[in-house]
mmCIF file of C-alpha atoms in Angstrom:
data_model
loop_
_atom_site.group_PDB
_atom_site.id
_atom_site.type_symbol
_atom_site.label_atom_id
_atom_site.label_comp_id
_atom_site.label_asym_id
_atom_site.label_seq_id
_atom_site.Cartn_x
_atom_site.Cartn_y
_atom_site.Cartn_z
ATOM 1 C CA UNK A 1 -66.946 -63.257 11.464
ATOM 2 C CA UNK A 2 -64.025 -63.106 8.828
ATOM 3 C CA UNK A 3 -63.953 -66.225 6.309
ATOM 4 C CA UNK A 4 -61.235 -68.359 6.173
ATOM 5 C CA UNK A 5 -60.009 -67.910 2.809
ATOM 6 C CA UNK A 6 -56.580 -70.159 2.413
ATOM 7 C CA UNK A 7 -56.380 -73.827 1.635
ATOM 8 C CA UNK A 8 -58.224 -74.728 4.920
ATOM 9 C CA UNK A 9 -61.815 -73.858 3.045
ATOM 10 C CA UNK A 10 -61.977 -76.270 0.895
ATOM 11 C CA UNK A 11 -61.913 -79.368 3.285
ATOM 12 C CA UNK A 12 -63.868 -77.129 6.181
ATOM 13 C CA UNK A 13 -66.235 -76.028 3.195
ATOM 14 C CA UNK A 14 -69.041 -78.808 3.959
ATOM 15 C CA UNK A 15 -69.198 -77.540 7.639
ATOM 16 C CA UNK A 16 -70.124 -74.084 6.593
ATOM 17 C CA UNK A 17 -73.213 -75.411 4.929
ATOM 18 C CA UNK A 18 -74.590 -77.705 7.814
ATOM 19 C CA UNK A 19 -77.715 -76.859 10.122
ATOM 20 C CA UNK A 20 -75.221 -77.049 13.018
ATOM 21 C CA UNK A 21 -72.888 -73.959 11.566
ATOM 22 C CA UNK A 22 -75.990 -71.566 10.354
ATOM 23 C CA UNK A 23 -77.007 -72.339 14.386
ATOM 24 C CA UNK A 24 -73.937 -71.412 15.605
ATOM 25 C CA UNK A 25 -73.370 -68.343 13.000
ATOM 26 C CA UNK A 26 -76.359 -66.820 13.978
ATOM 27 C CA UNK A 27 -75.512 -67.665 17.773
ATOM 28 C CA UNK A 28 -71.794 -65.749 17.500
ATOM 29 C CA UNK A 29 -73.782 -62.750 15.429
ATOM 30 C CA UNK A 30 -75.914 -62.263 17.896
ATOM 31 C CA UNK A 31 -73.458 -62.327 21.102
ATOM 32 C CA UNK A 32 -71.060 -59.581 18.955
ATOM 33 C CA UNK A 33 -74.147 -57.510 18.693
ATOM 34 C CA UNK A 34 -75.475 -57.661 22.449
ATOM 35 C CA UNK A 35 -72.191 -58.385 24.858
ATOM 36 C CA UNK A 36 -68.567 -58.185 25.080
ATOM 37 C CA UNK A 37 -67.110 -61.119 23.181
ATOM 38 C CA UNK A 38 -63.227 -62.364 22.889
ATOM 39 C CA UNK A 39 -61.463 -62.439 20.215
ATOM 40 C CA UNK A 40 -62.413 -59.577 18.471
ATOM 41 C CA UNK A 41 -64.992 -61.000 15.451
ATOM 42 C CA UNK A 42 -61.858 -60.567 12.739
ATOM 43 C CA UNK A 43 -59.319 -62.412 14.716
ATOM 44 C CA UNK A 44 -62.059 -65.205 15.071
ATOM 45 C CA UNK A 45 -59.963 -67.602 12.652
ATOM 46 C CA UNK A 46 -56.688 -66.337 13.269
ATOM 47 C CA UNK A 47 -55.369 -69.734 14.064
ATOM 48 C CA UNK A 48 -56.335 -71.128 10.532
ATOM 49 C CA UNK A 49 -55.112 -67.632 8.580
ATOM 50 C CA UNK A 50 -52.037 -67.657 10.093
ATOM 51 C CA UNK A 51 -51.123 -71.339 9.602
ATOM 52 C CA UNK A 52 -52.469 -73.088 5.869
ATOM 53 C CA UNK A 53 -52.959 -76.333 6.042
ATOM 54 C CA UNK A 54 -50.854 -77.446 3.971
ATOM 55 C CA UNK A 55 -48.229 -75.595 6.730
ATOM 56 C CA UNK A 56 -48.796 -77.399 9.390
ATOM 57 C CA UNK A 57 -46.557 -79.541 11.160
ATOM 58 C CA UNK A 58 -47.413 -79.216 15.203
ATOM 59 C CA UNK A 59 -50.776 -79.220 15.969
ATOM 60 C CA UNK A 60 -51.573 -77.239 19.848
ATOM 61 C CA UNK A 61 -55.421 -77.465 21.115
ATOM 62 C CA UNK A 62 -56.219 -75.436 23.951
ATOM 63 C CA UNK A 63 -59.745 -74.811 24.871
ATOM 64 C CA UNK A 64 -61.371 -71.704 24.470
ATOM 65 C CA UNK A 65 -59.979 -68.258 24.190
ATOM 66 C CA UNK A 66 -58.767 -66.045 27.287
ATOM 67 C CA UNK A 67 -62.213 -63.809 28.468
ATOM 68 C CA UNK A 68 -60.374 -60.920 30.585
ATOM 69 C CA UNK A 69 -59.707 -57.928 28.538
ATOM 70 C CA UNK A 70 -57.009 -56.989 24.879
ATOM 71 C CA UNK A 71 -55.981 -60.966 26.058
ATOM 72 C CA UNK A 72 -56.986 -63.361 23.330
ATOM 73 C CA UNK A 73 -56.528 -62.554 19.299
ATOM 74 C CA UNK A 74 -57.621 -66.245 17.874
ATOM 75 C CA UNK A 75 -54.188 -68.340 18.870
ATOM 76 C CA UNK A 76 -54.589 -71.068 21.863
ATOM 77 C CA UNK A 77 -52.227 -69.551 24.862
ATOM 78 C CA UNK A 78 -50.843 -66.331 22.679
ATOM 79 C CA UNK A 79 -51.832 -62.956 23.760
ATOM 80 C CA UNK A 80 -51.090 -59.268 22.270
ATOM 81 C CA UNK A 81 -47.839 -58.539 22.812
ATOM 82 C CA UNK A 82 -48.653 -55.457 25.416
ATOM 83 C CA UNK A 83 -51.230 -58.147 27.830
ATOM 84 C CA UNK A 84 -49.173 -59.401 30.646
ATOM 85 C CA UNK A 85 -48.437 -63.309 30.100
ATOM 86 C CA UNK A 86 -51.410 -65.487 31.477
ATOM 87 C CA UNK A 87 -50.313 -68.154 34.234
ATOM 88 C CA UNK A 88 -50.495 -71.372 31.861
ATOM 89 C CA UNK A 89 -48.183 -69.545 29.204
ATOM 90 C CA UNK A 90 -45.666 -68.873 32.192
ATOM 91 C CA UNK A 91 -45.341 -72.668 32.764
ATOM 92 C CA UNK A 92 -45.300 -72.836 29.176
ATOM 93 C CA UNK A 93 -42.414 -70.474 28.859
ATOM 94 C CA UNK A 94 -40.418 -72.460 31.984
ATOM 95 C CA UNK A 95 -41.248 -75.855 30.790
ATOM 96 C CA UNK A 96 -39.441 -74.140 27.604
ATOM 97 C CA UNK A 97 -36.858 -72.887 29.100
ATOM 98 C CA UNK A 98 -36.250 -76.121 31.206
ATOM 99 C CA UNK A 99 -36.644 -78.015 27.839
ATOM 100 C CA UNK A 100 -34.306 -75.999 25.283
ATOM 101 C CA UNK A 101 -32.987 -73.583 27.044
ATOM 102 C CA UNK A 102 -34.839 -71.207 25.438
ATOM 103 C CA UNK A 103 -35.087 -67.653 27.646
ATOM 104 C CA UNK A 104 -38.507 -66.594 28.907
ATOM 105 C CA UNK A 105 -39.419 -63.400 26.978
ATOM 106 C CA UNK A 106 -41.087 -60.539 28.210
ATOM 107 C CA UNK A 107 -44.217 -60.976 26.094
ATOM 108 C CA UNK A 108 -46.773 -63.765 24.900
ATOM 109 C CA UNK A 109 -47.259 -63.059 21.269
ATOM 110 C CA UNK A 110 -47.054 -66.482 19.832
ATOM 111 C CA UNK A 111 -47.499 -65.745 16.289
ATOM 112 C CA UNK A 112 -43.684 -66.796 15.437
ATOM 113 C CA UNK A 113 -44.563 -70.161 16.479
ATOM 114 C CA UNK A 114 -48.154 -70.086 13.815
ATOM 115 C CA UNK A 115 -45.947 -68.750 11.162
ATOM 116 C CA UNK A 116 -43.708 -71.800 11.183
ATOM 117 C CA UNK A 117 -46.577 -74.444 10.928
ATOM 118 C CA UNK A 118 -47.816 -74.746 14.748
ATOM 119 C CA UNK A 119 -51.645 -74.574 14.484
ATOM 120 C CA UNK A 120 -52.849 -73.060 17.654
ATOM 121 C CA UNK A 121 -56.196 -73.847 17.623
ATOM 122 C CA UNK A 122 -58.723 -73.850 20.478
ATOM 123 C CA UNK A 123 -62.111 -76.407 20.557
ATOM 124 C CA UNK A 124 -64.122 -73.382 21.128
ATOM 125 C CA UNK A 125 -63.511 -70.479 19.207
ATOM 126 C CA UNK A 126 -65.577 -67.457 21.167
ATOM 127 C CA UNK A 127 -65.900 -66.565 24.958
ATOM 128 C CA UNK A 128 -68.215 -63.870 26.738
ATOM 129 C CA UNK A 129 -66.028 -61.560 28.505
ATOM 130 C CA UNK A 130 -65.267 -62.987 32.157
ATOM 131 C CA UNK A 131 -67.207 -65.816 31.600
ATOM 132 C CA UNK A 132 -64.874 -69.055 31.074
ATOM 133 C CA UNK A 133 -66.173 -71.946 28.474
ATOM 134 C CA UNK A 134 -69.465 -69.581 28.340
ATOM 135 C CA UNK A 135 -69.995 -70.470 24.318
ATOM 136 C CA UNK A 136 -68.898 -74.382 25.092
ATOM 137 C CA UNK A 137 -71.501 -77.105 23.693
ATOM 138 C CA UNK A 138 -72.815 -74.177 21.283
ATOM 139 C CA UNK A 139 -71.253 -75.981 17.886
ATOM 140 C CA UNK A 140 -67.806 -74.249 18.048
ATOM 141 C CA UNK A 141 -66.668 -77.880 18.790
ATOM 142 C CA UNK A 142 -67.788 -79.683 15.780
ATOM 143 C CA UNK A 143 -65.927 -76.920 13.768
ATOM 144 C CA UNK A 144 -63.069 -78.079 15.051
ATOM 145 C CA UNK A 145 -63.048 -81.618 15.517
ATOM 146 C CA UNK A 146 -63.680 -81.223 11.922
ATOM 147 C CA UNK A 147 -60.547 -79.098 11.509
ATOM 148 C CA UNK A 148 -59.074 -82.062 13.604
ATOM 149 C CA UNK A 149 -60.002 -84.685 11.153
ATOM 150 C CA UNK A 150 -58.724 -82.502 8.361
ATOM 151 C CA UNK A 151 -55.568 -82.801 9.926
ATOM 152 C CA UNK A 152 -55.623 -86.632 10.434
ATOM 153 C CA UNK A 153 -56.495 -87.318 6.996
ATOM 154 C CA UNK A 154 -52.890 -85.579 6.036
ATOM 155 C CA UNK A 155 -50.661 -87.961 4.272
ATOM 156 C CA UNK A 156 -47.411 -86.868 6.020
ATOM 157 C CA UNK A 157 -46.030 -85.977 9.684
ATOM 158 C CA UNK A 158 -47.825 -83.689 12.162
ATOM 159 C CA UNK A 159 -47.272 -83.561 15.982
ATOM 160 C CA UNK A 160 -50.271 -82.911 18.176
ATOM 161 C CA UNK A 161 -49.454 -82.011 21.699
ATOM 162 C CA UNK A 162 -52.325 -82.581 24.041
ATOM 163 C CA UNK A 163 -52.448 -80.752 27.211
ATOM 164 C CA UNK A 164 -54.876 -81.344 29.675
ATOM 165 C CA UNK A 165 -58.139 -84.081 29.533
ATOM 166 C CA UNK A 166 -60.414 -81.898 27.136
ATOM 167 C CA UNK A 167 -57.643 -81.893 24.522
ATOM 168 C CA UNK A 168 -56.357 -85.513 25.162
ATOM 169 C CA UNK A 169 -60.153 -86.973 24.228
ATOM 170 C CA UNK A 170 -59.189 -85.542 20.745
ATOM 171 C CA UNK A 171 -56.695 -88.675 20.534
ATOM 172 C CA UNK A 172 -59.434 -90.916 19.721
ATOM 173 C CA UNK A 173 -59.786 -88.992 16.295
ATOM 174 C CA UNK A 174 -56.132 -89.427 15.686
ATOM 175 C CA UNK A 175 -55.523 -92.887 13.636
ATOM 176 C CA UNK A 176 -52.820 -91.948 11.063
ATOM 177 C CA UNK A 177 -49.838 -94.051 12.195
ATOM 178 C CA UNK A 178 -47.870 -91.005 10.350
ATOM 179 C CA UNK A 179 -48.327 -88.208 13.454
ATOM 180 C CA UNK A 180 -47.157 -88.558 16.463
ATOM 181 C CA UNK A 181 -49.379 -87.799 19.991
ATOM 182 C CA UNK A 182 -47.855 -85.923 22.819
ATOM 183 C CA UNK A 183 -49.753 -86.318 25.809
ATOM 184 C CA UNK A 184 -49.471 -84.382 28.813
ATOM 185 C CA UNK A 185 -51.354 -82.477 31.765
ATOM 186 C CA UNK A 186 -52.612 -78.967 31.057
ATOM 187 C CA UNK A 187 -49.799 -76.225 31.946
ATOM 188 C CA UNK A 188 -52.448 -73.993 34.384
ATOM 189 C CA UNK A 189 -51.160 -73.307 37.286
ATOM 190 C CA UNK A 190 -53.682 -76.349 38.932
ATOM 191 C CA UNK A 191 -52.120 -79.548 37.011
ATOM 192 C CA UNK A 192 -48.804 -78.375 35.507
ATOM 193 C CA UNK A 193 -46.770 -80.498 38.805
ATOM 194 C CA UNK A 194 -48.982 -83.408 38.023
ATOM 195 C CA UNK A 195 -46.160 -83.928 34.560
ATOM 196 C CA UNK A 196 -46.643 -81.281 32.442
ATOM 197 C CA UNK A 197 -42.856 -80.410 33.911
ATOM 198 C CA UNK A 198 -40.235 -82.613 32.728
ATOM 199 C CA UNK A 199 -42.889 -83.848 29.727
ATOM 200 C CA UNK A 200 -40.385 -81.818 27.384
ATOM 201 C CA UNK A 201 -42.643 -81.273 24.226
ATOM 202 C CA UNK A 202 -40.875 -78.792 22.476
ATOM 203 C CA UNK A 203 -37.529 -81.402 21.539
ATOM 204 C CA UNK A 204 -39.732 -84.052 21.215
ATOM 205 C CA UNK A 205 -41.429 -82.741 18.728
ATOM 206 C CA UNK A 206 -38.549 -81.518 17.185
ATOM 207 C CA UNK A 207 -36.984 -84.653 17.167
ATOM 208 C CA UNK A 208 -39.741 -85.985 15.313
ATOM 209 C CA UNK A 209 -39.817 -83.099 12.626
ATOM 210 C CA UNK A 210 -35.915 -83.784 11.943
ATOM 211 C CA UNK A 211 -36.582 -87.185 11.651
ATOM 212 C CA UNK A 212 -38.992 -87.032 9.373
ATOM 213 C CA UNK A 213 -36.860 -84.689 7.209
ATOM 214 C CA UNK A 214 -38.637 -81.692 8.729
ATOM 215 C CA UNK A 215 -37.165 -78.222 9.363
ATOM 216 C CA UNK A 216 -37.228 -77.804 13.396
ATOM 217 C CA UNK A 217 -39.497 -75.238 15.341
ATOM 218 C CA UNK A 218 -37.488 -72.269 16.444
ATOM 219 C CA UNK A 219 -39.843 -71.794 20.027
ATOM 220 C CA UNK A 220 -37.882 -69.071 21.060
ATOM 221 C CA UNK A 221 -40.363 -65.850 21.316
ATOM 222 C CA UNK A 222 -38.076 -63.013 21.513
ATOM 223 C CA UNK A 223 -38.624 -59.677 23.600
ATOM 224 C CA UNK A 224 -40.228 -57.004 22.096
#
């Protein structure tokens, strides 16, 4: 399990010494050792390496990482660039499209979007291979709703787009009157007719960037 070694340690550095995380630690060392586990251990944290804190300006929370096979590298909804694009990131990509006008690329690498302040972080960081939510309720998600108060606590603007019922019970933790909270149904292929079209996230929360004197997120992923 690679450290995190940016500017999120020092706020996450109190979790790393609770009974919970040494529980958990020893929990993920053990799965790596004995079954197939997703994201590869280094690419664990990828959603805090790739996006400082002191980055971030869109906040995405998925769940927990894609469990089929080369799919999930530590980013909520991104996959490797050569993994055909998962069903939610398809009505991701048209809700997009429909949105901005962006073009639906031939690949779901999302890093462009982590490298211009969107944290892509899931509640659960770790999955058994073919075994959805399989490390749920094993501490993962007090990591991160302790990444998610981190984020609160930030004395300037920061979008958090909530997709789906999981992420939206996060709102609760969100009381700084500076963000602003984009609800909306999850984009799987079950929910995404029930108003996850037309909820147009991606110029809403640029609106809110420019408005606050914030560059804009170019979303456009571009073929590779």
């Amino acid at each position: 399990m690679g450290m995190i070694q940016n500017d999120w340690l020092e706020p996450l550095k109190p979790e790393f010494g609770k009974p919970y995380y040494a529980e958990l630690f020893r929990f993920v060392q053990n799965e790596y050792a004995t079954r197939k586990i997703f994201p590869p251990a280094d690419d664990i944290f990828n959603a805090f390496h790739l996006t400082p804190l002191h980055e971030v300006k869109v906040v995405i929370l998925g769940q927990d990482p894609y469990h089929n096979d080369g799919q999930a590298h530590g980013l909520c909804f991104s996959v490797k660039p050569d993994v055909e694009i998962p069903p939610s990131l398809v009505n991701i990509y048209q809700e997009l499209h429909d949105d901005l006008g962006c073009y639906i690329p031939n690949n779901g690498y999302l890093v462009k979007w982590a490298k211009q302040g969107v944290l892509m972080l899931n509640t659960v960081l770790t999955v058994r291979a073919h075994q959805a939510n399989s490390h749920r309720g094993m501490g993962w998600e007090q990591f991160t709703d302790a990444a998610i108060r981190v984020l609160n606590e930030q004395d300037r603007p920061i979008v958090f787009i909530l997709w789906g019922s999981p992420a939206q019970k996060k709102a609760q933790m969100l009381n700084n009157p500076k963000h602003l909270i984009l609800k909306a149904p999850h984009p799987s292929p079950l929910s995404a007719y029930r108003g996850f079209f037309g909820s147009r996230p991606f110029s809403k929360t640029n609106e809110f960037l420019v408005k606050n004197g914030l560059e804009p997120i170019d979303w456009q992923i571009e073929n590779v």
